[in-house]
mmCIF file of C-alpha atoms in Angstrom:
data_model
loop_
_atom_site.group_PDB
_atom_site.id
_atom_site.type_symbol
_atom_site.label_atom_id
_atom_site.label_comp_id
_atom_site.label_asym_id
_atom_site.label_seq_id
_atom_site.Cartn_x
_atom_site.Cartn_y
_atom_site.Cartn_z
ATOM 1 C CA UNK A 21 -115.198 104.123 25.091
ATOM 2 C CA UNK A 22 -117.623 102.001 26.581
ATOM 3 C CA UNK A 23 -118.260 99.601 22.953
ATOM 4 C CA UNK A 24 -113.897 99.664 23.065
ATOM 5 C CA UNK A 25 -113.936 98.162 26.356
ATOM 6 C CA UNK A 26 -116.732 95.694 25.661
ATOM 7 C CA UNK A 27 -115.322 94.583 22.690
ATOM 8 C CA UNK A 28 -111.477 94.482 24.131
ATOM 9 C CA UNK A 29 -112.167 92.919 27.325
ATOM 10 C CA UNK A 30 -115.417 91.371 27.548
ATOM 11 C CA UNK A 31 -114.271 88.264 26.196
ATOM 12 C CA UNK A 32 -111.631 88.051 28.792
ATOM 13 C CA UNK A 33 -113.914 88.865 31.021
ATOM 14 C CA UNK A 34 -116.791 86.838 30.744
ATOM 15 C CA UNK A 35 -113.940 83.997 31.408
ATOM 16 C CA UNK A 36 -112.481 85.230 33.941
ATOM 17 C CA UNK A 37 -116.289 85.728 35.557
ATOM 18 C CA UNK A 38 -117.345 82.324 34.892
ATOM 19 C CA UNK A 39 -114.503 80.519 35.908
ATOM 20 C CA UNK A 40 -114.008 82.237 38.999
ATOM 21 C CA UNK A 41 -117.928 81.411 39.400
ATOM 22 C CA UNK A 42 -117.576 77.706 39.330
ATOM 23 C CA UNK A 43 -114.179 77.170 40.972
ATOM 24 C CA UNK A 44 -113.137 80.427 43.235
ATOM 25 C CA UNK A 45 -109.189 79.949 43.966
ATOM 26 C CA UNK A 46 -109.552 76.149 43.205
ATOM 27 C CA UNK A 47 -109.154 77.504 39.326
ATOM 28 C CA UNK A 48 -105.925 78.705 39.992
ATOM 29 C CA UNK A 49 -103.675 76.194 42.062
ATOM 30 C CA UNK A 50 -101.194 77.133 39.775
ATOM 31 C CA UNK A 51 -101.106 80.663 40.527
ATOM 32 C CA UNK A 52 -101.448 79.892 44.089
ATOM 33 C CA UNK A 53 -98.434 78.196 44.252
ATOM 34 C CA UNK A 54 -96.185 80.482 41.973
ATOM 35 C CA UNK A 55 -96.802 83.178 44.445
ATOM 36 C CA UNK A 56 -95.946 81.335 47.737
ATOM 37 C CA UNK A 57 -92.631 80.022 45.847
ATOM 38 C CA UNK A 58 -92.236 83.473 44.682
ATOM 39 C CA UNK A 59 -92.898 85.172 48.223
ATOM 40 C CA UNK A 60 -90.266 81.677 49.864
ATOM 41 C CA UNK A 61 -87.607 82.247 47.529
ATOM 42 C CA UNK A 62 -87.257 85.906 48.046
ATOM 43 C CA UNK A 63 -87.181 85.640 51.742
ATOM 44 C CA UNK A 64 -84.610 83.173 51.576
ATOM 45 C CA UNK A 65 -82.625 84.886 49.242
ATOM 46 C CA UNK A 66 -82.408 87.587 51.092
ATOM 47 C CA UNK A 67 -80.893 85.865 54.537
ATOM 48 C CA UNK A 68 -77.254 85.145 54.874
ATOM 49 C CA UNK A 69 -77.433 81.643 54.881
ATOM 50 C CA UNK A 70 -80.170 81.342 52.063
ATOM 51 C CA UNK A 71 -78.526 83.763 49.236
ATOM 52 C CA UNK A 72 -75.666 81.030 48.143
ATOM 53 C CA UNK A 73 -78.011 78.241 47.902
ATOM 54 C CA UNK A 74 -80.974 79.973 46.023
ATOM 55 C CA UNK A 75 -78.201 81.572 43.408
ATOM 56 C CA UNK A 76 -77.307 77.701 43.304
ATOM 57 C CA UNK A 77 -80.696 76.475 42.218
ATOM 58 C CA UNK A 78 -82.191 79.029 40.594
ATOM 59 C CA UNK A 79 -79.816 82.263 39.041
ATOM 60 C CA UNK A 80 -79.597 81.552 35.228
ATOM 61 C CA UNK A 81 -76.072 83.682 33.979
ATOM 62 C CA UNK A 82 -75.065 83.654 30.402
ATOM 63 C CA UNK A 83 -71.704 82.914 31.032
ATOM 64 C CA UNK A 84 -72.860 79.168 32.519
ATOM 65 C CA UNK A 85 -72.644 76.546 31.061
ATOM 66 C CA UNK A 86 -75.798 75.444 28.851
ATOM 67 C CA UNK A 87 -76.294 72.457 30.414
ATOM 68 C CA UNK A 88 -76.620 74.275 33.843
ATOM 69 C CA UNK A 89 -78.445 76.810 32.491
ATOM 70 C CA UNK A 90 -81.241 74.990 31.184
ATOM 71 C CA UNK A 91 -81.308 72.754 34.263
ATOM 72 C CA UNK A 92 -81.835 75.984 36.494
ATOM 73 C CA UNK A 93 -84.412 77.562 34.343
ATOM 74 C CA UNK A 94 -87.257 76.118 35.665
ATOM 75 C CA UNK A 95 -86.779 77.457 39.240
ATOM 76 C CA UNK A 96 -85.281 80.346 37.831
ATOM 77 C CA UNK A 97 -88.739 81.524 36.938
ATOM 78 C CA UNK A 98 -89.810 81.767 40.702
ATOM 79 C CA UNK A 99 -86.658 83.953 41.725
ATOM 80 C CA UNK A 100 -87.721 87.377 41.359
ATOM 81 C CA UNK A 101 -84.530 90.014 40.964
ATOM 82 C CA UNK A 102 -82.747 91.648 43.890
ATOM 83 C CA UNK A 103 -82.810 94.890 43.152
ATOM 84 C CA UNK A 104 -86.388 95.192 42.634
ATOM 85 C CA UNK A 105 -89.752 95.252 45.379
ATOM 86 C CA UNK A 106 -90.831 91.722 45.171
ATOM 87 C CA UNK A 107 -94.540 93.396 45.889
ATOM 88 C CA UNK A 108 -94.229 94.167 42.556
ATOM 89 C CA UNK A 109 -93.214 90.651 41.246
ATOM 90 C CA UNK A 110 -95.801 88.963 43.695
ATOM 91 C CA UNK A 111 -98.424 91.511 41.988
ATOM 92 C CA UNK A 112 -97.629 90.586 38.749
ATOM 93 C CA UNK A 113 -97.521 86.802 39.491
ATOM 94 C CA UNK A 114 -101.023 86.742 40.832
ATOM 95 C CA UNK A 115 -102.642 89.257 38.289
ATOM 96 C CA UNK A 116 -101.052 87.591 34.762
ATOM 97 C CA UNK A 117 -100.289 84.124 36.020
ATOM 98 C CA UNK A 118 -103.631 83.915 37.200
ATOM 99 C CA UNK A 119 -105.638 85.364 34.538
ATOM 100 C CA UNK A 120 -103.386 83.041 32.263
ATOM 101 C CA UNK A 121 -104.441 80.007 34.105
ATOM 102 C CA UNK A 122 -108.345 80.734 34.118
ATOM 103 C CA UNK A 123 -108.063 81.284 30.529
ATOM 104 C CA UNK A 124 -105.876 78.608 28.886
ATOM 105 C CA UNK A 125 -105.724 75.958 32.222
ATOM 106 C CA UNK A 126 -102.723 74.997 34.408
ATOM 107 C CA UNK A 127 -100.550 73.082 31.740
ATOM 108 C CA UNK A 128 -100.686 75.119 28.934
ATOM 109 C CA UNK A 129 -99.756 78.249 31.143
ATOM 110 C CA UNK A 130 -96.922 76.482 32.451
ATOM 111 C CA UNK A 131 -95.674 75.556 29.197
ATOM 112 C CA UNK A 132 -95.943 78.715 27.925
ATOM 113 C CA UNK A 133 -94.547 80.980 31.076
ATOM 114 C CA UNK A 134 -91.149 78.291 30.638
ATOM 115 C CA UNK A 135 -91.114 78.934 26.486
ATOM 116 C CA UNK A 136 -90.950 83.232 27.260
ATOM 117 C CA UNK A 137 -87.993 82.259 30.278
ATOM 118 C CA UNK A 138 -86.262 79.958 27.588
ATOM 119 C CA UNK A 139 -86.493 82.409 25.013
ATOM 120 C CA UNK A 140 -85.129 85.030 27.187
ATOM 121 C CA UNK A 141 -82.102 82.887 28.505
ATOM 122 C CA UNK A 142 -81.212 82.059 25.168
ATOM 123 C CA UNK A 143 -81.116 85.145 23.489
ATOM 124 C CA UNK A 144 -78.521 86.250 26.097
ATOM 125 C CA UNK A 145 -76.085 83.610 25.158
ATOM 126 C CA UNK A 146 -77.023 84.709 21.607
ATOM 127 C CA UNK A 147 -76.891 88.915 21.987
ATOM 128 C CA UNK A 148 -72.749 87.968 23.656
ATOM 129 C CA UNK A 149 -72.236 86.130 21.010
ATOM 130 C CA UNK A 150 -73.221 89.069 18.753
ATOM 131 C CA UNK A 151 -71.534 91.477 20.506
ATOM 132 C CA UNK A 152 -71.923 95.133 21.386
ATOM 133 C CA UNK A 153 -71.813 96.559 17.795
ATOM 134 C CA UNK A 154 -74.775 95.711 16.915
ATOM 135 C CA UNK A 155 -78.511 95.609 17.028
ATOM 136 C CA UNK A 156 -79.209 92.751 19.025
ATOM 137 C CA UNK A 157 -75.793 92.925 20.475
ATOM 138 C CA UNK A 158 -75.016 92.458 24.530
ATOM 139 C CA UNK A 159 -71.753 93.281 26.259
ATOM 140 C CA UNK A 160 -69.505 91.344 27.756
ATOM 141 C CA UNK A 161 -70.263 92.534 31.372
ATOM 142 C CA UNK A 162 -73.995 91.534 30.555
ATOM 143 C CA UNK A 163 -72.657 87.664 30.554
ATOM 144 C CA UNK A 164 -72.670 87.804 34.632
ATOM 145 C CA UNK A 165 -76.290 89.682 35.107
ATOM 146 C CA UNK A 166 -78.478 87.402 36.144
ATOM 147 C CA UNK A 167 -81.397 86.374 34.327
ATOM 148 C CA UNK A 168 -84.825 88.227 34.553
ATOM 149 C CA UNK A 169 -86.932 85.853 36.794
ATOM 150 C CA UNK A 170 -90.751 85.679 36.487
ATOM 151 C CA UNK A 171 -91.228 88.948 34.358
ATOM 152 C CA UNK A 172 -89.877 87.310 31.024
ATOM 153 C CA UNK A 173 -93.011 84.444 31.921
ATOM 154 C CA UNK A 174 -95.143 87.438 32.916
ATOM 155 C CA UNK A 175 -95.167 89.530 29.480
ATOM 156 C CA UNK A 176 -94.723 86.605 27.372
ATOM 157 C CA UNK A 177 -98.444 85.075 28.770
ATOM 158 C CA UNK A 178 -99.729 88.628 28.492
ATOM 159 C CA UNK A 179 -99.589 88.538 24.401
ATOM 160 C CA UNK A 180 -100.455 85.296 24.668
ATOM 161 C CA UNK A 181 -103.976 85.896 26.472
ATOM 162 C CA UNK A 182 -104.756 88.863 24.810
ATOM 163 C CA UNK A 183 -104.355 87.153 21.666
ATOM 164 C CA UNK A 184 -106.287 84.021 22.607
ATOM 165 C CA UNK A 185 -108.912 86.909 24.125
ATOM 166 C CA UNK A 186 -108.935 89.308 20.993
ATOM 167 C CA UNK A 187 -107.644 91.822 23.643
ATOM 168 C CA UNK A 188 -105.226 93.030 20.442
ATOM 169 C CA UNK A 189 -105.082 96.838 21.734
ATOM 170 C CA UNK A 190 -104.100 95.801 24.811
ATOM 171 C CA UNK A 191 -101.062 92.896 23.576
ATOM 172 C CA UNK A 192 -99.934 95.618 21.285
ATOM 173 C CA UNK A 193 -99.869 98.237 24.123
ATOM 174 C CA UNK A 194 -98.013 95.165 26.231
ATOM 175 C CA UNK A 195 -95.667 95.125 22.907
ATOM 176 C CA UNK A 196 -95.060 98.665 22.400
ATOM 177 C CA UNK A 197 -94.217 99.327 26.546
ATOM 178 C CA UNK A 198 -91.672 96.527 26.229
ATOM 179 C CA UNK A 199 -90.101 98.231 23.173
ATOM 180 C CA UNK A 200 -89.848 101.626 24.896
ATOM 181 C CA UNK A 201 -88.223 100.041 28.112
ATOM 182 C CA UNK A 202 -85.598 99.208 26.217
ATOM 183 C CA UNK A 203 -85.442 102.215 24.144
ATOM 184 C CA UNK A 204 -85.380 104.206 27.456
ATOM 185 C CA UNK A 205 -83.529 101.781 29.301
ATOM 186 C CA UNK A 206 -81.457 99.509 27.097
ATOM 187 C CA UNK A 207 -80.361 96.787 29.636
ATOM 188 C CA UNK A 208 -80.520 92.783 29.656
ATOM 189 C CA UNK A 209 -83.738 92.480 31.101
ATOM 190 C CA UNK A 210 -85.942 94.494 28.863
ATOM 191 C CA UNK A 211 -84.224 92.706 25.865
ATOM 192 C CA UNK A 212 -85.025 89.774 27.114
ATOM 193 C CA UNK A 213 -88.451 90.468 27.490
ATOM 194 C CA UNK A 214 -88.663 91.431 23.977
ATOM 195 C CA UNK A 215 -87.090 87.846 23.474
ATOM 196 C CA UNK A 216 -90.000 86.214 25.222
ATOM 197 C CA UNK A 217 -92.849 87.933 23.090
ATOM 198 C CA UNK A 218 -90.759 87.109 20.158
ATOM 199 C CA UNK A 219 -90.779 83.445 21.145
ATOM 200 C CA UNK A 220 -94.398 83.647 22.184
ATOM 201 C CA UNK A 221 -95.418 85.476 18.815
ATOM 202 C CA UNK A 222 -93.987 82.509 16.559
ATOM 203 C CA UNK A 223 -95.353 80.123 18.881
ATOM 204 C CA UNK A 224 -98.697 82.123 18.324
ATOM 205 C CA UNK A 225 -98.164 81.806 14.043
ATOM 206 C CA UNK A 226 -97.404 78.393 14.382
ATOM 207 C CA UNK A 227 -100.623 77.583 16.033
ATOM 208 C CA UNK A 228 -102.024 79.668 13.554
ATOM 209 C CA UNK A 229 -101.099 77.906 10.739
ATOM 210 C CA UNK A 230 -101.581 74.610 11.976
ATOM 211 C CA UNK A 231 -104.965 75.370 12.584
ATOM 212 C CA UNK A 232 -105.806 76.659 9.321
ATOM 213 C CA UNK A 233 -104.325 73.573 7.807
ATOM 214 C CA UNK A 234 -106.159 71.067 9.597
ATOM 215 C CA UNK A 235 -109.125 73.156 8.748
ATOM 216 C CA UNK A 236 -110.420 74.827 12.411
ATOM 217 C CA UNK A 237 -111.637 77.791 13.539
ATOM 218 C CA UNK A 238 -110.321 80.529 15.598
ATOM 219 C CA UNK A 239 -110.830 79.888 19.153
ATOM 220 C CA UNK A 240 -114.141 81.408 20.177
ATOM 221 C CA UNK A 241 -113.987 83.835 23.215
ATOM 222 C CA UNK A 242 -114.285 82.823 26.273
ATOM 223 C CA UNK A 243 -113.553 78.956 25.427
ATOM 224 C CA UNK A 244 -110.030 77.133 26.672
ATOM 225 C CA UNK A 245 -109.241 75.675 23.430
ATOM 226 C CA UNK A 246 -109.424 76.190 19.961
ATOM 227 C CA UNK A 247 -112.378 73.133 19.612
ATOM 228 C CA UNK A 248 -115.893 74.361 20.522
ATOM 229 C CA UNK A 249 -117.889 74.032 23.764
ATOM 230 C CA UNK A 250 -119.779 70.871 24.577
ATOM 231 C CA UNK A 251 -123.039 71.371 24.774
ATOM 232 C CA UNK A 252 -125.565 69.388 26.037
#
């Protein structure tokens, strides 16, 4: 158990140790500030005068128009759902978000937390389209749900780190939980999560292939990029 968890995680952690090292919170402004907007937007939400104007903003329906949609989907990300503790949004937030942001840097977190929502918010348009009868199907009622907030962002960076990381037990256990919540539980959100590591995974190949064309090596653990570390 002990050589598993060295070689699973201590990549990822050696990262996570040295960035933390060098920088403390200042390596995570990004994460910082997803929480607080997190932690705003669900207290205003939740006051009579602030539900109408967050919905406004920031709730991403399938039966908008695209044009809103996509124009909402950035602060969509940041509204965590209603019906759910947002202790346990705020948790996950911090823990992925930020372990996301140590290990591939602010921009490319971003960019990858929005491509998982995107992916997610499109497939609903896609799954009505479909229709009930079949696999990938939604029903009509499913067109008014709103969209699943930060958690689509938070499982789609997941498989992305732990690929990055060589964490591969623990994306495929990320990949496998996500196929069993909808098994169990076959609602909008959990297919949309499956969505956003479907998005993330041929983002993943792409990169792949690219970098095998241009001739590259894997990303070494424990490095940001797929060049190697300067050394001096």
């Amino acid at each position: 158990m002990r050589r598993f968890a060295r070689r699973e995680w201590g990549p990822l952690a050696g990262t996570l140790r040295r960035e933390l090292t060098a920088r403390r919170w200042r390596a995570v402004p990004l994460t910082l500030t997803a929480v607080c907007l997190t932690a705003l937007l669900q207290f205003v939400q939740n006051q009579p005068w602030g539900y109408g104007p967050v919905r406004a903003i920031g709730a991403v329906r399938a039966e908008d128009p695209l044009w809103l949609a996509l124009l909402r989907t950035p602060l969509s990300l940041f509204v965590p759902a209603l019906d759910l503790p947002v202790w346990g949004a705020l948790a996950q937030v911090l823990l992925v978000f930020g372990i996301a942001e140590l290990c591939l840097g602010r921009w490319r977190t971003l960019g990858i937390a929005y491509l998982a929502t995107l992916c997610g918010t499109l497939y609903a348009r896609v799954g009505l389209a479909l229709g009930p009868g079949t696999l990938l199907g939604l029903p009509a009622s499913d067109a008014q749900v709103v969209d699943t907030g930060p958690s689509a962002a938070v499982v789609g960076l997941a498989v992305y780190v732990c690929r990055r990381q060589r964490a591969y037990w623990t994306g495929a256990a990320v990949v496998v939980a996500m196929v069993v919540e909808v098994v169990v539980k076959p609602n909008l959100a959990g297919k949309e999560h499956l969505a956003a590591i479907a998005g993330v995974l041929v983002l993943m190949a792409f990169q792949a292939w690219r970098e095998r064309g241009q001739g590259e090596p894997e990303p070494r653990p424990g490095t940001r990029s797929w060049k190697p570390p300067i050394r001096s």
